[in-house]
Short mmCIF file of C-alpha atoms and ligand atoms in Angstrom, two decimals:
data_model
loop_
_atom_site.label_atom_id
_atom_site.label_comp_id
_atom_site.label_asym_id
_atom_site.label_seq_id
_atom_site.Cartn_x
_atom_site.Cartn_y
_atom_site.Cartn_z
CA MET A 1 -144.66 -39.43 165.86
CA THR A 2 -146.96 -42.41 165.46
CA THR A 3 -150.68 -41.98 165.14
CA ASN A 4 -153.07 -44.76 165.63
CA ALA A 5 -154.92 -45.45 162.34
CA ALA A 6 -158.34 -45.12 164.16
CA ASP A 7 -157.49 -41.58 165.11
CA LEU A 8 -156.69 -40.21 161.62
CA THR A 9 -158.91 -37.96 159.72
CA ILE A 10 -158.75 -39.53 156.23
CA PRO A 11 -161.16 -39.96 153.27
CA VAL A 12 -163.65 -42.71 153.41
CA ILE A 13 -164.10 -44.97 150.36
CA PRO A 14 -166.77 -47.54 149.87
CA LEU A 15 -165.05 -50.91 148.88
CA LEU A 16 -168.22 -52.81 148.12
CA ALA A 17 -170.38 -49.98 146.75
CA ASP A 18 -172.56 -50.48 143.93
CA GLU A 19 -170.68 -47.96 141.82
CA LYS A 20 -169.95 -48.15 138.12
CA ARG A 21 -166.37 -49.17 137.20
CA GLU A 22 -165.44 -45.77 135.72
CA GLU A 23 -167.12 -43.83 138.68
CA ARG A 24 -165.39 -46.14 141.07
CA GLN A 25 -161.86 -45.74 139.41
CA ALA A 26 -162.30 -42.02 139.10
CA HIS A 27 -163.27 -41.94 142.86
CA LEU A 28 -160.15 -43.89 143.94
CA ARG A 29 -157.74 -41.88 141.65
CA LYS A 30 -159.02 -38.62 143.01
CA THR A 31 -158.85 -39.75 146.57
CA ALA A 32 -155.30 -41.02 145.88
CA LYS A 33 -154.29 -37.40 144.93
CA GLU A 34 -155.36 -36.30 148.47
CA SER A 35 -154.22 -39.06 150.55
CA TRP A 36 -152.22 -42.28 150.44
CA LEU A 37 -154.70 -43.96 152.84
CA ALA A 38 -158.41 -44.25 153.05
CA ARG A 39 -160.85 -45.77 155.49
CA THR A 40 -163.21 -48.56 153.97
CA GLU A 41 -166.11 -50.52 155.67
CA ILE A 42 -163.64 -53.43 156.35
CA GLY A 43 -160.61 -51.53 157.33
CA TYR A 44 -158.34 -49.30 155.33
CA SER A 45 -157.07 -49.03 151.71
CA VAL A 46 -153.68 -47.88 150.40
CA LEU A 47 -154.02 -45.93 147.13
CA THR A 48 -150.54 -44.65 145.82
CA TYR A 49 -148.03 -46.67 143.90
CA GLU A 50 -145.44 -46.19 146.78
CA SER A 51 -147.91 -47.27 149.58
CA VAL A 52 -149.28 -50.20 147.63
CA MET A 53 -145.65 -51.54 147.05
CA GLY A 54 -144.87 -50.77 150.62
CA ILE A 55 -147.72 -52.92 152.00
CA LEU A 56 -147.39 -55.80 149.38
CA ARG A 57 -143.62 -56.06 150.09
CA ASP A 58 -144.02 -56.02 153.85
CA LYS A 59 -144.00 -59.62 154.95
CA ARG A 60 -145.82 -58.71 158.25
CA TRP A 61 -149.07 -58.09 156.09
CA HIS A 62 -150.37 -61.59 155.41
CA SER A 63 -152.74 -62.86 152.63
CA ALA A 64 -156.31 -62.59 153.62
CA VAL A 65 -157.40 -65.44 151.42
CA GLY A 66 -157.54 -67.80 154.36
CA LEU A 67 -160.15 -65.32 156.02
CA ILE A 68 -162.74 -65.46 153.24
CA SER A 69 -164.77 -68.22 155.04
CA GLN A 70 -164.85 -66.18 158.29
CA MET A 71 -165.74 -63.06 156.45
CA ARG A 72 -168.52 -64.72 154.63
CA GLY A 73 -169.87 -66.43 157.77
CA ILE A 74 -169.39 -69.91 156.56
CA THR A 75 -170.08 -72.67 159.07
CA ASP A 76 -170.22 -75.84 156.95
CA GLU A 77 -167.80 -78.14 158.76
CA GLU A 78 -167.16 -80.16 155.73
CA PHE A 79 -166.13 -77.19 153.80
CA LEU A 80 -164.00 -75.76 156.64
CA SER A 81 -162.08 -79.11 157.23
CA ASN A 82 -161.70 -79.75 153.47
CA ARG A 83 -159.70 -76.46 153.03
CA ARG A 84 -155.89 -76.75 152.60
CA VAL A 85 -153.16 -74.18 152.92
CA SER A 86 -152.19 -73.29 149.29
CA ILE A 87 -149.44 -71.13 147.98
CA LEU A 88 -152.17 -68.35 147.74
CA SER A 89 -152.88 -68.31 151.51
CA ALA A 90 -149.49 -69.66 152.97
CA GLU A 91 -147.06 -67.15 154.69
CA GLY A 92 -143.58 -67.39 156.25
CA GLU A 93 -141.43 -70.49 155.80
CA VAL A 94 -144.32 -72.53 154.44
CA HIS A 95 -144.71 -70.05 151.60
CA VAL A 96 -141.12 -69.73 151.00
CA ARG A 97 -140.62 -73.53 150.68
CA LEU A 98 -143.61 -73.83 148.28
CA ARG A 99 -142.52 -70.89 146.16
CA ARG A 100 -138.97 -72.20 145.90
CA LEU A 101 -139.92 -75.56 144.86
CA VAL A 102 -142.56 -74.53 142.18
CA ALA A 103 -141.20 -71.23 140.74
CA PRO A 104 -138.75 -72.79 138.28
CA ALA A 105 -141.63 -74.69 136.51
CA PHE A 106 -143.41 -71.24 135.86
CA SER A 107 -140.43 -69.67 133.98
CA PRO A 108 -140.93 -67.58 130.87
CA ARG A 109 -139.28 -70.50 128.94
CA SER A 110 -141.79 -73.00 130.26
CA ALA A 111 -144.56 -70.57 129.16
CA ASP A 112 -142.88 -70.31 125.73
CA ARG A 113 -143.23 -74.00 125.15
CA LEU A 114 -147.07 -73.44 125.01
CA ARG A 115 -147.07 -70.42 122.57
CA PRO A 116 -147.90 -72.50 119.47
CA PHE A 117 -150.73 -74.30 121.34
CA MET A 118 -152.14 -70.96 122.38
CA ARG A 119 -152.22 -69.51 118.94
CA ASP A 120 -153.99 -72.76 117.73
CA THR A 121 -156.54 -72.48 120.55
CA VAL A 122 -157.48 -68.76 119.76
CA ASN A 123 -157.51 -69.45 116.05
CA GLY A 124 -159.95 -72.25 116.72
CA LEU A 125 -162.15 -70.00 118.49
CA VAL A 126 -161.88 -67.22 115.94
CA ASP A 127 -162.71 -69.62 113.09
CA ALA A 128 -166.30 -70.25 114.45
CA VAL A 129 -167.04 -66.33 114.23
CA ALA A 130 -164.71 -65.06 111.46
CA SER A 131 -167.17 -65.31 108.61
CA SER A 132 -170.08 -63.48 110.45
CA GLY A 133 -167.88 -60.55 111.54
CA ARG A 134 -169.78 -60.54 114.94
CA ALA A 135 -169.04 -62.21 118.22
CA GLU A 136 -170.02 -62.00 121.97
CA VAL A 137 -166.49 -61.88 123.14
CA VAL A 138 -166.94 -63.29 126.68
CA ARG A 139 -168.86 -66.26 125.55
CA ASP A 140 -167.12 -67.00 122.27
CA ILE A 141 -163.54 -66.19 123.03
CA CYS A 142 -162.73 -65.49 126.73
CA GLU A 143 -164.62 -68.15 128.54
CA PRO A 144 -163.31 -71.10 126.47
CA TYR A 145 -159.71 -69.77 126.10
CA PRO A 146 -157.82 -70.69 129.36
CA ILE A 147 -158.99 -74.25 130.22
CA PRO A 148 -157.34 -75.95 127.20
CA ILE A 149 -154.16 -74.09 128.04
CA ILE A 150 -154.06 -75.19 131.77
CA CYS A 151 -154.96 -78.82 130.57
CA GLU A 152 -152.21 -78.76 128.13
CA LEU A 153 -149.88 -77.19 130.71
CA LEU A 154 -150.63 -79.88 133.26
CA GLY A 155 -150.73 -82.65 130.55
CA ALA A 156 -154.44 -83.44 130.92
CA PRO A 157 -155.93 -84.87 127.67
CA LYS A 158 -158.51 -83.22 125.49
CA GLU A 159 -161.32 -85.60 126.52
CA ASP A 160 -161.02 -84.19 130.10
CA TRP A 161 -161.29 -80.54 129.27
CA LYS A 162 -165.03 -80.46 129.79
CA ALA A 163 -164.76 -81.99 133.31
CA PHE A 164 -161.89 -79.71 133.99
CA SER A 165 -163.92 -76.57 133.03
CA GLU A 166 -166.81 -77.61 135.24
CA TRP A 167 -164.54 -78.32 138.23
CA ALA A 168 -162.93 -74.84 137.71
CA THR A 169 -166.30 -73.08 137.63
CA ASP A 170 -167.36 -74.67 140.81
CA VAL A 171 -164.01 -74.35 142.70
CA LEU A 172 -164.11 -70.61 141.68
CA ARG A 173 -167.35 -70.13 143.48
CA VAL A 174 -165.32 -69.67 146.59
CA PHE A 175 -164.90 -65.94 145.37
CA SER A 176 -168.64 -65.47 144.82
CA ASP A 177 -170.91 -63.48 146.89
CA THR A 178 -173.09 -66.45 147.52
CA VAL A 179 -170.25 -68.74 148.54
CA ALA A 180 -172.04 -69.48 151.85
CA GLN A 181 -174.88 -71.27 150.08
CA GLU A 182 -172.50 -73.09 147.62
CA THR A 183 -170.16 -74.88 149.97
CA LYS A 184 -171.38 -78.31 149.01
CA ILE A 185 -170.88 -77.85 145.35
CA ILE A 186 -167.45 -76.48 146.03
CA VAL A 187 -166.45 -79.42 148.24
CA LYS A 188 -167.71 -81.91 145.71
CA ALA A 189 -165.64 -80.29 142.90
CA ARG A 190 -162.67 -79.96 144.97
CA ASN A 191 -162.76 -83.73 145.80
CA GLU A 192 -163.30 -84.70 142.24
CA LEU A 193 -160.55 -82.53 141.03
CA ASN A 194 -158.14 -83.84 143.70
CA ALA A 195 -158.91 -87.44 142.79
CA TYR A 196 -158.40 -86.65 139.14
CA SER A 197 -155.06 -84.81 139.95
CA ARG A 198 -153.99 -87.79 141.94
CA LYS A 199 -154.42 -90.06 139.05
CA LEU A 200 -152.65 -87.85 136.76
CA ILE A 201 -149.69 -87.46 139.27
CA GLU A 202 -149.45 -91.31 139.57
CA GLN A 203 -149.29 -91.60 135.70
CA ARG A 204 -146.55 -89.01 135.56
CA ARG A 205 -144.61 -90.62 138.24
CA ASN A 206 -144.58 -93.77 136.23
CA VAL A 207 -144.04 -92.21 132.90
CA PRO A 208 -142.58 -88.65 132.96
CA LEU A 209 -143.55 -86.27 130.22
CA ASP A 210 -142.67 -82.77 128.95
CA ASP A 211 -145.25 -80.87 131.07
CA LEU A 212 -145.64 -78.87 134.09
CA LEU A 213 -146.84 -81.66 136.32
CA THR A 214 -143.80 -83.72 135.53
CA ASP A 215 -141.63 -80.72 136.28
CA LEU A 216 -143.51 -80.23 139.59
CA ILE A 217 -143.11 -83.81 140.62
CA GLN A 218 -139.49 -83.75 139.85
CA ALA A 219 -138.85 -80.27 141.56
CA GLU A 220 -136.42 -80.73 144.30
CA GLU A 221 -134.51 -78.53 146.57
CA ALA A 222 -131.84 -79.92 148.92
CA GLY A 223 -133.57 -83.18 148.91
CA ASP A 224 -137.16 -81.73 149.70
CA LYS A 225 -139.98 -82.54 147.37
CA LEU A 226 -143.66 -81.84 147.14
CA THR A 227 -145.87 -84.42 148.56
CA THR A 228 -148.94 -85.86 146.58
CA GLU A 229 -151.29 -83.80 148.56
CA GLU A 230 -149.18 -80.65 147.96
CA LEU A 231 -149.14 -81.32 144.22
CA GLU A 232 -152.96 -81.70 144.22
CA THR A 233 -153.35 -78.47 145.99
CA MET A 234 -150.95 -76.73 143.51
CA VAL A 235 -153.17 -77.94 140.64
CA GLU A 236 -156.17 -76.21 142.44
CA ALA A 237 -154.18 -73.10 142.88
CA ILE A 238 -153.47 -72.92 139.33
CA ILE A 239 -157.09 -73.22 138.43
CA VAL A 240 -158.03 -70.63 141.02
CA GLY A 241 -155.32 -68.26 139.96
CA GLY A 242 -155.17 -68.90 136.31
CA THR A 243 -158.52 -69.26 134.70
CA ASP A 244 -160.89 -66.44 135.50
CA THR A 245 -158.04 -63.96 135.76
CA THR A 246 -156.87 -64.69 132.11
CA ARG A 247 -160.51 -64.71 130.87
CA ASN A 248 -161.46 -61.39 132.45
CA GLN A 249 -158.20 -59.73 131.51
CA LEU A 250 -158.56 -60.65 127.92
CA GLY A 251 -162.16 -59.35 127.82
CA LEU A 252 -161.02 -56.11 129.45
CA ALA A 253 -158.37 -55.78 126.82
CA ILE A 254 -160.74 -56.38 123.81
CA ALA A 255 -163.34 -53.83 125.38
CA LEU A 256 -160.50 -51.19 125.60
CA PHE A 257 -159.21 -51.84 122.08
CA ALA A 258 -162.80 -51.58 120.74
CA GLN A 259 -162.95 -48.14 122.19
CA HIS A 260 -159.42 -47.13 121.03
CA PRO A 261 -159.43 -48.30 117.28
CA ASP A 262 -156.12 -46.36 116.59
CA GLN A 263 -154.32 -48.59 119.11
CA TRP A 264 -155.83 -51.72 117.53
CA GLU A 265 -154.56 -50.64 114.29
CA LEU A 266 -151.19 -49.94 115.60
CA LEU A 267 -151.02 -53.52 116.97
CA ARG A 268 -152.43 -54.98 113.73
CA ASN A 269 -149.51 -53.29 111.76
CA ASP A 270 -146.87 -54.17 114.23
CA PRO A 271 -147.18 -57.42 116.17
CA SER A 272 -143.87 -56.82 117.93
CA LEU A 273 -145.96 -54.33 120.03
CA ALA A 274 -147.87 -57.17 121.56
CA PRO A 275 -145.66 -57.42 124.80
CA ARG A 276 -145.93 -53.65 125.39
CA ALA A 277 -149.64 -53.77 124.64
CA VAL A 278 -150.24 -56.37 127.30
CA GLU A 279 -148.39 -54.26 129.84
CA GLU A 280 -150.43 -51.18 128.97
CA VAL A 281 -153.75 -53.03 128.99
CA MET A 282 -152.97 -54.50 132.41
CA ARG A 283 -151.96 -51.05 133.81
CA PHE A 284 -154.88 -49.29 132.29
CA SER A 285 -157.57 -51.95 133.05
CA GLY A 286 -156.37 -54.76 135.29
CA ALA A 287 -158.62 -57.63 136.07
CA VAL A 288 -157.41 -57.76 139.56
CA GLY A 289 -157.79 -54.17 140.81
CA GLY A 290 -157.02 -54.82 144.46
CA THR A 291 -156.08 -57.57 147.00
CA VAL A 292 -156.54 -57.66 150.91
CA ARG A 293 -153.95 -58.20 153.53
CA VAL A 294 -154.33 -58.57 157.35
CA ALA A 295 -151.78 -57.26 159.82
CA SER A 296 -150.11 -60.35 161.52
CA GLU A 297 -148.86 -58.07 164.32
CA ASP A 298 -149.09 -54.37 165.23
CA ILE A 299 -147.37 -52.63 162.29
CA GLU A 300 -146.09 -49.07 161.94
CA TYR A 301 -146.07 -47.71 158.47
CA ASN A 302 -145.61 -44.08 157.25
CA GLY A 303 -146.04 -42.94 160.84
CA VAL A 304 -149.37 -44.82 161.28
CA LEU A 305 -149.85 -47.69 163.78
CA PHE A 306 -152.22 -50.49 162.28
CA PRO A 307 -153.11 -52.86 165.19
CA GLN A 308 -152.83 -56.56 164.60
CA GLY A 309 -155.88 -57.91 162.71
CA THR A 310 -156.32 -54.73 160.64
CA LEU A 311 -157.67 -55.53 157.10
CA MET A 312 -155.86 -53.61 154.40
CA SER A 313 -156.97 -53.42 150.79
CA ALA A 314 -154.13 -52.70 148.33
CA SER A 315 -155.48 -50.72 145.35
CA MET A 316 -153.31 -51.73 142.50
CA SER A 317 -155.74 -50.11 140.16
CA SER A 318 -155.25 -46.64 141.63
CA GLY A 319 -151.52 -47.20 142.00
CA ASN A 320 -151.41 -47.90 138.27
CA PHE A 321 -152.48 -44.30 137.64
CA ASP A 322 -150.01 -42.76 139.85
CA GLU A 323 -148.86 -39.71 137.99
CA SER A 324 -145.57 -39.54 139.76
CA ILE A 325 -144.71 -42.88 138.14
CA PHE A 326 -146.67 -43.08 134.82
CA THR A 327 -146.80 -39.91 133.00
CA ASN A 328 -149.95 -39.00 131.15
CA SER A 329 -151.49 -41.95 133.13
CA GLU A 330 -154.95 -41.26 131.82
CA THR A 331 -153.92 -42.02 128.27
CA PHE A 332 -154.07 -45.50 126.95
CA ASP A 333 -150.91 -45.84 124.83
CA ILE A 334 -149.55 -49.32 123.77
CA THR A 335 -146.24 -47.68 122.56
CA ARG A 336 -145.66 -46.43 126.11
CA GLU A 337 -141.83 -46.78 126.88
CA PRO A 338 -141.41 -49.22 129.72
CA VAL A 339 -140.29 -47.28 132.78
CA GLY A 340 -138.46 -48.72 135.78
CA HIS A 341 -141.64 -49.30 137.60
CA PRO A 342 -143.90 -52.07 136.26
CA HIS A 343 -147.75 -51.99 136.61
CA MET A 344 -149.11 -53.60 139.64
CA SER A 345 -151.81 -55.92 138.15
CA PHE A 346 -149.80 -58.96 138.97
CA GLY A 347 -149.40 -57.87 142.50
CA ALA A 348 -145.94 -57.50 144.25
CA GLY A 349 -143.80 -59.01 147.05
CA ILE A 350 -143.91 -62.63 147.96
CA HIS A 351 -147.43 -63.40 146.45
CA TYR A 352 -146.48 -61.74 143.02
CA CYS A 353 -148.34 -63.75 140.42
CA LEU A 354 -146.68 -67.14 139.86
CA GLY A 355 -148.35 -67.42 136.51
CA ALA A 356 -147.30 -63.91 135.22
CA ALA A 357 -145.18 -65.41 132.41
CA LEU A 358 -147.76 -67.82 131.37
CA ALA A 359 -150.44 -65.13 131.49
CA ARG A 360 -148.28 -62.66 129.46
CA ALA A 361 -147.80 -65.36 126.70
CA GLU A 362 -151.58 -66.18 126.69
CA LEU A 363 -152.37 -62.45 126.30
CA GLN A 364 -149.62 -61.68 123.84
CA GLU A 365 -150.42 -64.70 121.50
CA SER A 366 -154.26 -63.88 121.72
CA PHE A 367 -153.72 -60.19 121.00
CA ASN A 368 -151.90 -60.96 117.64
CA VAL A 369 -154.14 -63.56 116.47
CA LEU A 370 -157.28 -61.31 117.24
CA ALA A 371 -155.70 -58.12 115.71
CA ALA A 372 -154.71 -59.99 112.44
CA ARG A 373 -158.19 -61.67 112.16
CA MET A 374 -160.56 -58.98 113.44
CA PRO A 375 -159.75 -55.76 111.73
CA LYS A 376 -161.96 -52.72 112.19
CA LEU A 377 -162.97 -53.99 115.68
CA ALA A 378 -165.86 -52.05 117.27
CA LEU A 379 -168.42 -52.46 119.96
CA ASP A 380 -171.79 -53.82 118.60
CA GLY A 381 -173.92 -52.79 121.53
CA GLU A 382 -173.50 -52.06 125.15
CA VAL A 383 -170.69 -53.75 127.26
CA THR A 384 -171.99 -54.93 130.48
CA PHE A 385 -169.57 -55.45 133.42
CA LYS A 386 -169.47 -57.79 136.42
CA PRO A 387 -170.06 -56.16 139.76
CA THR A 388 -167.12 -54.16 141.06
CA GLY A 389 -165.60 -55.52 144.34
CA VAL A 390 -162.42 -56.89 145.59
CA GLY A 391 -162.45 -59.94 143.43
CA ILE A 392 -161.84 -60.41 139.73
CA PHE A 393 -163.36 -57.83 137.39
CA GLY A 394 -164.26 -58.01 133.75
CA PRO A 395 -166.98 -57.82 131.21
CA ALA A 396 -170.15 -59.92 131.63
CA GLU A 397 -171.09 -59.36 128.02
CA LEU A 398 -169.19 -57.82 125.22
CA PRO A 399 -170.74 -57.72 121.74
CA ILE A 400 -168.34 -56.77 118.94
CA ARG A 401 -168.29 -56.48 115.16
CA PHE A 402 -165.32 -56.64 112.75
CA GLU A 403 -164.54 -56.97 109.19
CA PRO A 404 -165.46 -60.66 108.41
CA GLY A 405 -163.39 -63.24 106.49
CA HIS A 406 -159.95 -63.09 107.96
C1 HEM B 501 -153.99 -62.02 133.37
C2 HEM B 501 -154.05 -62.92 134.21
C3 HEM B 501 -153.69 -62.88 135.62
C4 HEM B 501 -153.71 -61.87 136.48
C5 HEM B 501 -154.37 -60.43 136.43
C6 HEM B 501 -153.17 -62.31 137.84
C7 HEM B 501 -153.05 -61.59 139.01
C8 HEM B 501 -152.61 -62.19 140.22
C9 HEM B 501 -152.26 -61.27 141.36
C10 HEM B 501 -152.64 -59.80 141.57
C11 HEM B 501 -151.82 -62.09 142.22
C12 HEM B 501 -151.33 -61.67 143.78
C13 HEM B 501 -152.48 -61.83 144.65
C14 HEM B 501 -152.25 -61.30 145.99
O1 HEM B 501 -151.17 -60.68 146.26
O2 HEM B 501 -153.14 -61.38 146.94
C15 HEM B 501 -151.63 -63.28 141.78
C16 HEM B 501 -151.19 -64.48 142.33
C17 HEM B 501 -151.03 -65.74 141.89
N1 HEM B 501 -151.42 -66.15 140.52
FE1 HEM B 501 -152.03 -64.88 139.10
N2 HEM B 501 -152.83 -63.70 137.64
C18 HEM B 501 -153.06 -64.05 136.29
C19 HEM B 501 -152.82 -65.27 135.81
C20 HEM B 501 -152.28 -66.38 136.49
C21 HEM B 501 -152.02 -67.67 135.75
C22 HEM B 501 -152.32 -67.93 134.29
C23 HEM B 501 -151.66 -68.46 136.89
C24 HEM B 501 -151.31 -69.99 136.78
C25 HEM B 501 -150.83 -70.57 135.95
C26 HEM B 501 -151.68 -67.71 138.00
C27 HEM B 501 -151.40 -68.37 139.28
C28 HEM B 501 -151.25 -67.51 140.40
C29 HEM B 501 -150.80 -68.05 141.75
C30 HEM B 501 -150.59 -69.61 142.00
C31 HEM B 501 -150.70 -66.93 142.62
C32 HEM B 501 -150.35 -67.14 144.08
C33 HEM B 501 -148.76 -66.87 144.14
C34 HEM B 501 -148.24 -66.83 145.53
O3 HEM B 501 -149.17 -66.47 146.55
O4 HEM B 501 -147.08 -67.03 145.75
N3 HEM B 501 -152.10 -66.49 137.74
N4 HEM B 501 -152.08 -63.43 140.43
#
């Protein structure tokens, strides 16, 4: 028998409440033990591993990225007309085509090309704080880490890092609570970034190099290629998807290790644990705890009917603690044996993180450099976190101390 979702008696959870992270997580996990589904102020939320997978792998549930403007009440015509369909928001055939063309350029092998550069970048950042034995991790390590890597990936020279970083900050305002007041800044940054990308694309068309942009330009499937406009949009998607996520994930990792010195010591003594450590950090404390989908038609799932237009939040962060999948899920253990089921912090289904191999490499390399150079890592004050919500989560300020001179 099918029941309309509106008629169900199910727990209600606040999606946008001003709860502390731990309280919120505890609340979600407790609710997940009672019910796979909860009601939220914008729709519903799936909470268990199986149901989160079920929604994310079902192509009838579409990405809600394209609805941000509507949900935030944006009316700025220039902003609305300046938007383009990107891989993050595309669905159906449009998404399949884009993904097929770009996916080979994001392989683990392509990410591996950048590992030495990643190590150099983190080492450069640690050099500035190593002798003092103190750092504010967000400002000193996490904020500056991803931009040089994205620039190196694309083949943008060092003198352009600063401009790139500013465009990234402004383009990412699209996820802020105050986006409606910041549309002019976003449009300006988008236009400048697109003009810059266009120039870089032109250069690579003339002189191909060993970088991602050249790979994307040359990517071809049965005679089909990306247009210049699609290439520009892809660069923006890489910035949107690949900078703040990595920053916050690294910050969450260091906060977690500072609170689990035994795990830091394990990693320091055995760098080969880095890949497992990254997976466990992302399971235990993922920077993207949830994502939102919209029903493109009436959808029946698990005996429940969700009418077309229903908004559904997929709570990866509670799925990652599903005891039927991860035993002793409340224990942070970087030696945890990989099980058949991976954590969900890179999402699942057709929108599964395109940059997962790159993000894994960035985190693994930074973990090993930091573990080697920051022995006896400990908190040096209170960690403050960004507000919890449906966006990207991480520390706002993270003061640490460690043994100096390494
Ligand atoms: C630790 C860092 C990262 C985390 C936690 C993360 C997380 C995610 C998640 C959860 C999704 C799926 C969103 C959804 O289903 O609505 C996603 C998609 C995506 N990510 Fe990442 N990401 C990370 C790093 C990166 C990097 C480094 C890049 C780029 C180089 C990147 C590019 C993308 C793109 C383009 C998509 C959209 C894919 C598609 O729709 O087909 N991400 N990411």
